mmCIF file of C-alpha atoms in Angstrom:
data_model
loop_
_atom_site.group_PDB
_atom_site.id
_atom_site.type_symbol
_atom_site.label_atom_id
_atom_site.label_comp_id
_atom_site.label_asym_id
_atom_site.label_seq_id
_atom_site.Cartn_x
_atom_site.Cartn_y
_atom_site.Cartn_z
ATOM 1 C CA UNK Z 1 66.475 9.692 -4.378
ATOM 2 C CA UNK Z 2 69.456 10.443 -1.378
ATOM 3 C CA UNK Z 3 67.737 12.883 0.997
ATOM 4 C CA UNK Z 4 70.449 15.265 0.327
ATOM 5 C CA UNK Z 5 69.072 15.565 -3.015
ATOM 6 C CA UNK Z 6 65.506 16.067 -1.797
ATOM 7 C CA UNK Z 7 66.367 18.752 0.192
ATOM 8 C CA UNK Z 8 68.515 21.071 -2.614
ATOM 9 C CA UNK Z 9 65.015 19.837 -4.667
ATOM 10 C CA UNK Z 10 63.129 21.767 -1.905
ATOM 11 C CA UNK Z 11 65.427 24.677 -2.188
ATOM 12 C CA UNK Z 12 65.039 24.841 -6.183
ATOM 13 C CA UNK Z 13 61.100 25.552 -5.817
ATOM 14 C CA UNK Z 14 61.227 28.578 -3.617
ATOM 15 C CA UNK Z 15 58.815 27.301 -1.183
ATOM 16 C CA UNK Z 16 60.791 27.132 1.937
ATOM 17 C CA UNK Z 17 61.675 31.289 0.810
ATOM 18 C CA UNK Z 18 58.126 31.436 0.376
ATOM 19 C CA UNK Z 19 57.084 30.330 3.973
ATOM 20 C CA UNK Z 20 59.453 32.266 5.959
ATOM 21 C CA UNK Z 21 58.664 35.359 3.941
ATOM 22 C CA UNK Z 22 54.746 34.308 4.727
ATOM 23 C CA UNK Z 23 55.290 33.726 8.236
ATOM 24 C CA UNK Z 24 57.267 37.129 8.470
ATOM 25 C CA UNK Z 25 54.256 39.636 7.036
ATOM 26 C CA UNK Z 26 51.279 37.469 8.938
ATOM 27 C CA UNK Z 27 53.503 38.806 11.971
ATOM 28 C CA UNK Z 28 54.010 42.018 10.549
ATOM 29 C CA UNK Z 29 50.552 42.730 9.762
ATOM 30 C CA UNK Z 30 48.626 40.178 12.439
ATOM 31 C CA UNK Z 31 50.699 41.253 15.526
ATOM 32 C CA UNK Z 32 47.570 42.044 17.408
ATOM 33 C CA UNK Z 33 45.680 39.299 16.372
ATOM 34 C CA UNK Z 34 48.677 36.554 16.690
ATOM 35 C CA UNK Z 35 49.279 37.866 20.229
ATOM 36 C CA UNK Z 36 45.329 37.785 21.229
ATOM 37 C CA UNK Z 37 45.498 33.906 19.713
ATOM 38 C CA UNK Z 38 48.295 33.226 22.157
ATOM 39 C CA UNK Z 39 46.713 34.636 25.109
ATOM 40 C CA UNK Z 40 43.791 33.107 24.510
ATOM 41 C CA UNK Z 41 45.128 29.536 23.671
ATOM 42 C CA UNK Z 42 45.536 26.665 25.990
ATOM 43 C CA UNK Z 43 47.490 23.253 26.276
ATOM 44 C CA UNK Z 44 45.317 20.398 27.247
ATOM 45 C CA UNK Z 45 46.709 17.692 28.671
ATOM 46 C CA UNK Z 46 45.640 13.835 27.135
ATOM 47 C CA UNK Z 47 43.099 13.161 29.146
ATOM 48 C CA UNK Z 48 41.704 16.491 30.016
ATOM 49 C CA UNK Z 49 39.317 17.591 26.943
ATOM 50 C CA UNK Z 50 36.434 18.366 28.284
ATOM 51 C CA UNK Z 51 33.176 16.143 27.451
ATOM 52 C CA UNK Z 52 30.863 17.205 24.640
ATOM 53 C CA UNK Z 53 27.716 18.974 25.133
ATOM 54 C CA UNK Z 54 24.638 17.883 22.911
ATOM 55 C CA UNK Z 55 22.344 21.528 23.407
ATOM 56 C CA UNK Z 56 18.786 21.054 24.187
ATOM 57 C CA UNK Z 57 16.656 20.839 21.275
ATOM 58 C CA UNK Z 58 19.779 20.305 18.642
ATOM 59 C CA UNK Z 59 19.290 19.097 14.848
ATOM 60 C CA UNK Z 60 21.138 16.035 13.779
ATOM 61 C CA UNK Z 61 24.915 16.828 12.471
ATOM 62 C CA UNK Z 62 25.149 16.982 9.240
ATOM 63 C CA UNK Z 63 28.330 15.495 7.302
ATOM 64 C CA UNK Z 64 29.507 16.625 3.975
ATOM 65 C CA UNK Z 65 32.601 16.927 2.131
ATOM 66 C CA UNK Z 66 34.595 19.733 0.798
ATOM 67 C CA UNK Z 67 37.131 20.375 -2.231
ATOM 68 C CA UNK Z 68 40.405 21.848 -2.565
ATOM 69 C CA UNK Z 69 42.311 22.315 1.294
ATOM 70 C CA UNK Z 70 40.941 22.692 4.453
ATOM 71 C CA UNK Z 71 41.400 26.956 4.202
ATOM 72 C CA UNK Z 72 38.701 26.378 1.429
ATOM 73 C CA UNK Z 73 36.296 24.911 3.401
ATOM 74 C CA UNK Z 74 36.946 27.441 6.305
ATOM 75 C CA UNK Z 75 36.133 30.461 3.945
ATOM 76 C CA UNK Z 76 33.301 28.517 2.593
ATOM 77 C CA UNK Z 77 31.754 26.936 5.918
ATOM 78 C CA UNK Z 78 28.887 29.025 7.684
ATOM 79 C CA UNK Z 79 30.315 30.812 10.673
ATOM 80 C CA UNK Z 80 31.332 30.965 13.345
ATOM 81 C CA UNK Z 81 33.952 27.546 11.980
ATOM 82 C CA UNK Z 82 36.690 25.574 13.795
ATOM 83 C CA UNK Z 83 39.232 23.795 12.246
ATOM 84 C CA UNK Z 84 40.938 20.370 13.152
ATOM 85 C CA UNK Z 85 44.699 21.018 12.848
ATOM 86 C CA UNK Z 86 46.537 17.561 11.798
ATOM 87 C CA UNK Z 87 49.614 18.505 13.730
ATOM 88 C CA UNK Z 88 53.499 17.448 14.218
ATOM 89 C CA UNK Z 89 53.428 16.517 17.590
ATOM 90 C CA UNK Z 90 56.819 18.113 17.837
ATOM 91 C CA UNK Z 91 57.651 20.677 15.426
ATOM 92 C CA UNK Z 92 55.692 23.730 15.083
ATOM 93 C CA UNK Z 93 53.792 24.257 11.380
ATOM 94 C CA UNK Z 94 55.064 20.304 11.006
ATOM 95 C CA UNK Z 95 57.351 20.604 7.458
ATOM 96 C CA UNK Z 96 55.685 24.163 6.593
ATOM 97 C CA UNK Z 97 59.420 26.519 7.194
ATOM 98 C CA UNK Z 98 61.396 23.661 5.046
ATOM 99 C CA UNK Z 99 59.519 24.405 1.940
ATOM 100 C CA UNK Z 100 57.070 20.625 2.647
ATOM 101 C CA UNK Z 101 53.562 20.593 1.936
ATOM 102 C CA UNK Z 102 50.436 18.882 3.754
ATOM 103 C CA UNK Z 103 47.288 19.839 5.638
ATOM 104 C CA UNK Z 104 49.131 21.023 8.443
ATOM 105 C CA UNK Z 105 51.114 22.908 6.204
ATOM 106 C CA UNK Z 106 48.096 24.227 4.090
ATOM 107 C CA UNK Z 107 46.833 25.818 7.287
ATOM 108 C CA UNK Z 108 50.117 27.717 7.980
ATOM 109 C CA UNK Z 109 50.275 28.783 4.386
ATOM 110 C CA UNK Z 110 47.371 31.311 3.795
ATOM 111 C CA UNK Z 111 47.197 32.358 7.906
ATOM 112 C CA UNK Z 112 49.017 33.228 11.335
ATOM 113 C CA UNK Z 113 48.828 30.052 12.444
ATOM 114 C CA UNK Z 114 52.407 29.410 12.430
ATOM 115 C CA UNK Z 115 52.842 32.558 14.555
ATOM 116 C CA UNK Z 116 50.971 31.680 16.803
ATOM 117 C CA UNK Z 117 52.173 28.061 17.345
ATOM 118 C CA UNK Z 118 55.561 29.279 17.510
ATOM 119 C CA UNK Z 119 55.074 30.742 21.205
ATOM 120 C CA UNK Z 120 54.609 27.341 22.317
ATOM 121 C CA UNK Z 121 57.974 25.916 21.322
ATOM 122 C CA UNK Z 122 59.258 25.212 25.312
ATOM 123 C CA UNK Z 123 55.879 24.503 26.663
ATOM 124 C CA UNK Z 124 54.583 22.153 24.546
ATOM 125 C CA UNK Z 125 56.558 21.085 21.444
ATOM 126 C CA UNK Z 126 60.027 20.876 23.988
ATOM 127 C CA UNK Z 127 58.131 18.650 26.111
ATOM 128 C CA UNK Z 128 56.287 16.217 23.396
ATOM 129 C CA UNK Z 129 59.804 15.632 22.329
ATOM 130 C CA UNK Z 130 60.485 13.587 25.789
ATOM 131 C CA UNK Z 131 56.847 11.716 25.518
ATOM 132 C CA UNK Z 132 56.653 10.108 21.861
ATOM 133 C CA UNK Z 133 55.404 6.926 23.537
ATOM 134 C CA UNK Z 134 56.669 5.190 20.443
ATOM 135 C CA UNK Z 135 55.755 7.424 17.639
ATOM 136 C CA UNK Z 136 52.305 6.289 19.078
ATOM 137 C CA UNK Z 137 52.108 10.408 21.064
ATOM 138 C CA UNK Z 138 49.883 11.577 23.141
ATOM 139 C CA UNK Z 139 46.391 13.375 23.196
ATOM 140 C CA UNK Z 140 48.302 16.658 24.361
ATOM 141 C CA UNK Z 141 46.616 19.253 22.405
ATOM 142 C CA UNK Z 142 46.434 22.771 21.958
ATOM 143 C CA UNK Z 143 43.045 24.798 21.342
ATOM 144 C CA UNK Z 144 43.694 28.211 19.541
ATOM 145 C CA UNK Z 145 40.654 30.970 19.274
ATOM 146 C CA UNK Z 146 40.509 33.446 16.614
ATOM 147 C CA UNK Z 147 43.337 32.321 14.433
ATOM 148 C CA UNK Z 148 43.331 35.016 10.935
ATOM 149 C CA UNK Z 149 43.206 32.667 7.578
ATOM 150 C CA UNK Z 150 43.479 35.182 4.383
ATOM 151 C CA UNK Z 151 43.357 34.493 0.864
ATOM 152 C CA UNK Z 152 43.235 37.337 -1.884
ATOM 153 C CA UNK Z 153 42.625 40.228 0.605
ATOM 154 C CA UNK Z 154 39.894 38.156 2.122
ATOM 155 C CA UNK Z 155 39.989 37.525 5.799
ATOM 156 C CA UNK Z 156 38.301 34.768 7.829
ATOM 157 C CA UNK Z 157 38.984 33.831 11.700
ATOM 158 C CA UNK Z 158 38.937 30.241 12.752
ATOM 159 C CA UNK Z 159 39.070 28.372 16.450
ATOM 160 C CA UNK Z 160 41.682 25.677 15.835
ATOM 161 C CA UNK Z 161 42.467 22.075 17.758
ATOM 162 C CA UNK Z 162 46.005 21.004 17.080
ATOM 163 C CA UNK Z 163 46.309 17.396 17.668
ATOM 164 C CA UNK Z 164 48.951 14.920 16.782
ATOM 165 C CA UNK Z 165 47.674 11.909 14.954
ATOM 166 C CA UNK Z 166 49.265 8.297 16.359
ATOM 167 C CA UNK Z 167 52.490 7.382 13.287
ATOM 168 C CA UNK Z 168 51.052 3.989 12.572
ATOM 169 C CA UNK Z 169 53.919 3.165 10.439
ATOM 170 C CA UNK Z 170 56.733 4.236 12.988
ATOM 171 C CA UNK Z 171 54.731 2.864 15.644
ATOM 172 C CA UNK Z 172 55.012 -0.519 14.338
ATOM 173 C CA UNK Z 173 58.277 -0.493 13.431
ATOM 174 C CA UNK Z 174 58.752 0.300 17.369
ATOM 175 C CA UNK Z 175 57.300 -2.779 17.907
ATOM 176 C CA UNK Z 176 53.808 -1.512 18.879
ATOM 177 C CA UNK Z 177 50.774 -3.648 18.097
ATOM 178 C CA UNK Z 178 48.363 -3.092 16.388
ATOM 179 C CA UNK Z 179 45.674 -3.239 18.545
ATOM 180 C CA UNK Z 180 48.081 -0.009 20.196
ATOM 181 C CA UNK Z 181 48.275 1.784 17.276
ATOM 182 C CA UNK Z 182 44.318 1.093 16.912
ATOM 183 C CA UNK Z 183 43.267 2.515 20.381
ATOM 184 C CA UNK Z 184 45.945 5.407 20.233
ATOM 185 C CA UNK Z 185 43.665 6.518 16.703
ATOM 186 C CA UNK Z 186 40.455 5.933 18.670
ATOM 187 C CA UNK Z 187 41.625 8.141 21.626
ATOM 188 C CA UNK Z 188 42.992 11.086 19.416
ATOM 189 C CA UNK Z 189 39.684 11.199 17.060
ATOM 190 C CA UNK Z 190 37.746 11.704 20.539
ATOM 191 C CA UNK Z 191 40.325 14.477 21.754
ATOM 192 C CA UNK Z 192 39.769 16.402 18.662
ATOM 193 C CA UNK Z 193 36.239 15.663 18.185
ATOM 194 C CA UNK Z 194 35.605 16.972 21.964
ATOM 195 C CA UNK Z 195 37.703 20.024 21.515
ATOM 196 C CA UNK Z 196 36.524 21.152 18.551
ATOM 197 C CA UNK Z 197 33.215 20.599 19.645
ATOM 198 C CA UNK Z 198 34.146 23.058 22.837
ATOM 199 C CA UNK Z 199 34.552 25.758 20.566
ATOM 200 C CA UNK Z 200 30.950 25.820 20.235
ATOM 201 C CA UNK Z 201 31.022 26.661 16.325
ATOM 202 C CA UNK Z 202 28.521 26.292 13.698
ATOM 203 C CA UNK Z 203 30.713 24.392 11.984
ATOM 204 C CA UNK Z 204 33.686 21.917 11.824
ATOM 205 C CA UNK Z 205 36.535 21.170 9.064
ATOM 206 C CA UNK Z 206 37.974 18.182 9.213
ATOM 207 C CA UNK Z 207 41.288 17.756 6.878
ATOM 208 C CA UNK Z 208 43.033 14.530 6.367
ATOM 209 C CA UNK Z 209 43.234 13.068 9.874
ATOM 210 C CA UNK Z 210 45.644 10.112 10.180
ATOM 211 C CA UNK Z 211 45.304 8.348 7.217
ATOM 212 C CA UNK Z 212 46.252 9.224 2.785
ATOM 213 C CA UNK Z 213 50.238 8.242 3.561
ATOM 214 C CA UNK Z 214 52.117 5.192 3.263
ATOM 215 C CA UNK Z 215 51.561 3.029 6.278
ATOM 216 C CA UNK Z 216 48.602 4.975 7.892
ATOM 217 C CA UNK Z 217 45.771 3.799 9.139
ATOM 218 C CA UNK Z 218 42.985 2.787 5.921
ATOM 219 C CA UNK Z 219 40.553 6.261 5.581
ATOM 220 C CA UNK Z 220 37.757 3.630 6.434
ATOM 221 C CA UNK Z 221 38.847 2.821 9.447
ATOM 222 C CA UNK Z 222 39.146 6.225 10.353
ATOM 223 C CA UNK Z 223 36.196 8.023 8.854
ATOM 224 C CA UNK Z 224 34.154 5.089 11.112
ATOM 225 C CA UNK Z 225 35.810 6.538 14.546
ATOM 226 C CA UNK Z 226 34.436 9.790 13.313
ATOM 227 C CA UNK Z 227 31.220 8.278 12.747
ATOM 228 C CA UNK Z 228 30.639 6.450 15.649
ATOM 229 C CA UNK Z 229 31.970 9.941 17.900
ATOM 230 C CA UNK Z 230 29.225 11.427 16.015
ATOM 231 C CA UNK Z 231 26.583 9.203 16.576
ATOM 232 C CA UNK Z 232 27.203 8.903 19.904
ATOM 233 C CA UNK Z 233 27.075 13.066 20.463
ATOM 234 C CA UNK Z 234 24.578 14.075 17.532
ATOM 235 C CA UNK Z 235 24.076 17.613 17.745
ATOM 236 C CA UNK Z 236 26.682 18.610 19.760
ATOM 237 C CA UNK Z 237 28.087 19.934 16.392
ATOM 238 C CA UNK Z 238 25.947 21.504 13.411
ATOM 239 C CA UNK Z 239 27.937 21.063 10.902
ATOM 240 C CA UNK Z 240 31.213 18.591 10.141
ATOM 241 C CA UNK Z 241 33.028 18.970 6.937
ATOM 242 C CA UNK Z 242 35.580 16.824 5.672
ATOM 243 C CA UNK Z 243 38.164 17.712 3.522
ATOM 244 C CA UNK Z 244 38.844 14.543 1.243
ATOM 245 C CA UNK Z 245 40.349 14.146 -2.089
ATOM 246 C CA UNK Z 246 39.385 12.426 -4.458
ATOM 247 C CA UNK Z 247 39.240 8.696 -5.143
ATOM 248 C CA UNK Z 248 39.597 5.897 -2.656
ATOM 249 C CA UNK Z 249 39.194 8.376 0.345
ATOM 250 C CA UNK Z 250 36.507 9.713 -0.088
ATOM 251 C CA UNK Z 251 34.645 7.102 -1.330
ATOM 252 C CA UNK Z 252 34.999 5.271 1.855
ATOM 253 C CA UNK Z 253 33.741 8.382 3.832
ATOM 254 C CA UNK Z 254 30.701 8.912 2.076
ATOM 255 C CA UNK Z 255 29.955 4.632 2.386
ATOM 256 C CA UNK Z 256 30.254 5.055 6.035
ATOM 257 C CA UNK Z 257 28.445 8.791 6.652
ATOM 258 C CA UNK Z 258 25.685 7.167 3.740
ATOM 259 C CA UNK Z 259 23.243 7.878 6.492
ATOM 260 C CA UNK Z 260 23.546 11.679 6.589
ATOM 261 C CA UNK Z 261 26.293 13.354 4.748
ATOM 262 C CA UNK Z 262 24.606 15.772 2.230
ATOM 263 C CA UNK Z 263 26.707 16.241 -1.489
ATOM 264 C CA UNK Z 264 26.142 19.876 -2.316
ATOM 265 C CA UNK Z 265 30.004 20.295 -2.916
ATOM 266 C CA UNK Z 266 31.538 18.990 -6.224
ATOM 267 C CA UNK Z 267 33.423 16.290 -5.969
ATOM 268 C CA UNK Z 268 36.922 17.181 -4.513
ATOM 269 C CA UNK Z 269 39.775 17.797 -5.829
ATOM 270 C CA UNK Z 270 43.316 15.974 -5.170
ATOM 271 C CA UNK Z 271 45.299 16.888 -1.687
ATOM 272 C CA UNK Z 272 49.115 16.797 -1.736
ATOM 273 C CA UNK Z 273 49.867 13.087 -1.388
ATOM 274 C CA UNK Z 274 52.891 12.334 1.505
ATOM 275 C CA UNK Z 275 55.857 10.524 1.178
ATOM 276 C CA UNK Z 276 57.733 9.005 4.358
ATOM 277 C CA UNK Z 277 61.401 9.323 4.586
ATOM 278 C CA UNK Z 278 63.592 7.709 7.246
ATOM 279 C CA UNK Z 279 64.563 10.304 9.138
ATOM 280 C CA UNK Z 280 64.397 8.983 13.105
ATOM 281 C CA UNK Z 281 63.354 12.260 14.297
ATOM 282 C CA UNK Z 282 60.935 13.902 11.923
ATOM 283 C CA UNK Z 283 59.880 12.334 8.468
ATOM 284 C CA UNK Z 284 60.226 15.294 6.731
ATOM 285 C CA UNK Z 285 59.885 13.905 3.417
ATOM 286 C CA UNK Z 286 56.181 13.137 4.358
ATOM 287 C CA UNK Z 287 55.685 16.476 3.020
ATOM 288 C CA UNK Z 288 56.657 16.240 -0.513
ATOM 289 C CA UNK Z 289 54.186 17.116 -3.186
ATOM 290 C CA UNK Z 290 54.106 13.782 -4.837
ATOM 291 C CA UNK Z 291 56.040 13.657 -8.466
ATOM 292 C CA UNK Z 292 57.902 15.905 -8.108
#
């Protein structure tokens, strides 16, 4: 399908109305919240995320896994909850405004998150656009306090960590190695792990974290960096839920976290698969809710 056609697709379904009209009340009716978020949010430069603390005395982290989206697991995690936010490294809300879907997306859709990561357009999404170290990025990150998620008059607050997951695909097609592409993943799984783990919340959600599109890294892979960041800081987080659908994914999650992940969830449902376009400066298409 020409891109062209994709987009006047996107525009049929309403959902690119549907965000900017979203994004519009959150800042109607979150003003004061969205501009206590800003305030209280800071860039972290790669390198700079401050080492996790195991407290004195701490239980063992325990894993399990979530259905539906990541705003699910928020409303249903024990409090206080951070959330790991999957991010564009250079456009704020990643597809959200041009009616795409995805967990970045997902977050933006029933929250101010958007909002709020609009007030760092020059300082850190301007500045990502010069450093794309191949489509490899960087562990620049963003930590976020207090962000408002709603659903159906319900309203939860979340600490967020927006970091960029390494383009595997794009990467190689740069002619980055593997073995680049491999220690790029390892690196940003420890940024977010650390940051979240700053926030000093009960618990942690986890969506779909570099892997579930064409020419990512294999969930496996992944979910075994988060294992082994785990292991090697037990406690320093109570709780870590991920957010997994259902099939291939998760069942290579729950083989590696077979030594303490817990199933008192039922078994998840489908997440919006992505489809890559080839767009040089954003792949857009990524964010299209597969069949249609």
């Amino acid at each position: 399908m020409a891109r062209d056609d994709v987009r006047a697709e996107k525009h049929d379904d309403g959902r690119e109305a549907q965000a900017k009209k979203h994004v519009a009340v959150m800042k109607a009716v979150f003003g004061t919240e969205t501009r206590a978020s800003i305030e209280g949010a800071a860039i972290v430069e790669a390198g700079y995320a401050p080492e996790a603390v195991v407290p004195e005395g701490a239980d063992s982290t325990a894993v399990s896994f979530a259905s539906g989206n990541a705003v699910t697991a928020v409303f249903h995690a024990e409090k206080p909850v951070a959330v790991l936010d999957p991010a564009s490294y250079r456009y704020a809300g990643g597809g959200y405004l041009r009616g795409w879907r995805g967990p970045e997306e997902d977050l933006c859709d029933e929250g101010n998150l958007l909002a709020v990561l609009e007030a760092f357009q020059k300082t850190y999404y301007a500045p990502n656009k010069q450093t794309a170290s191949g489509e490899l990025y960087t562990s620049r990150a963003i930590t976020i306090p207090d962000v408002v998620f709603s659903r159906n008059g319900e309203i939860v607050k979340a600490s967020v960590a927006v970091v960029a997951a390494p383009n595997r695909m794009r990467a190689m097609e740069r002619n980055r190695s593997e073995r680049e592409c491999d220690l790029a993943l390892a690196e940003r799984v420890d940024t977010a792990m650390r940051l979240l783990a700053g926030f000093g919340a009960t618990t942690v959600v986890v969506p779909a974290f570099g892997f579930g599109r064409r020419g990512d890294f294999a969930a496996r892979q992944v979910a075994e960096l988060f294992h082994e960041w785990i292991a090697a800081h037990d406690g320093a987080i109570a709780n870590v839920v991920f957010v997994l659908r259902r099939g291939d994914d998760a069942d290579a999650f729950k083989a590696v976290f077979a030594d303490r992940w817990h199933d008192d969830e039922p078994e998840p449902e489908p997440v919006v698969d992505a489809v890559e376009d080839d767009d040089e400066e954003e792949d857009w298409e990524k964010y299209r809710i597969s069949g249609e």
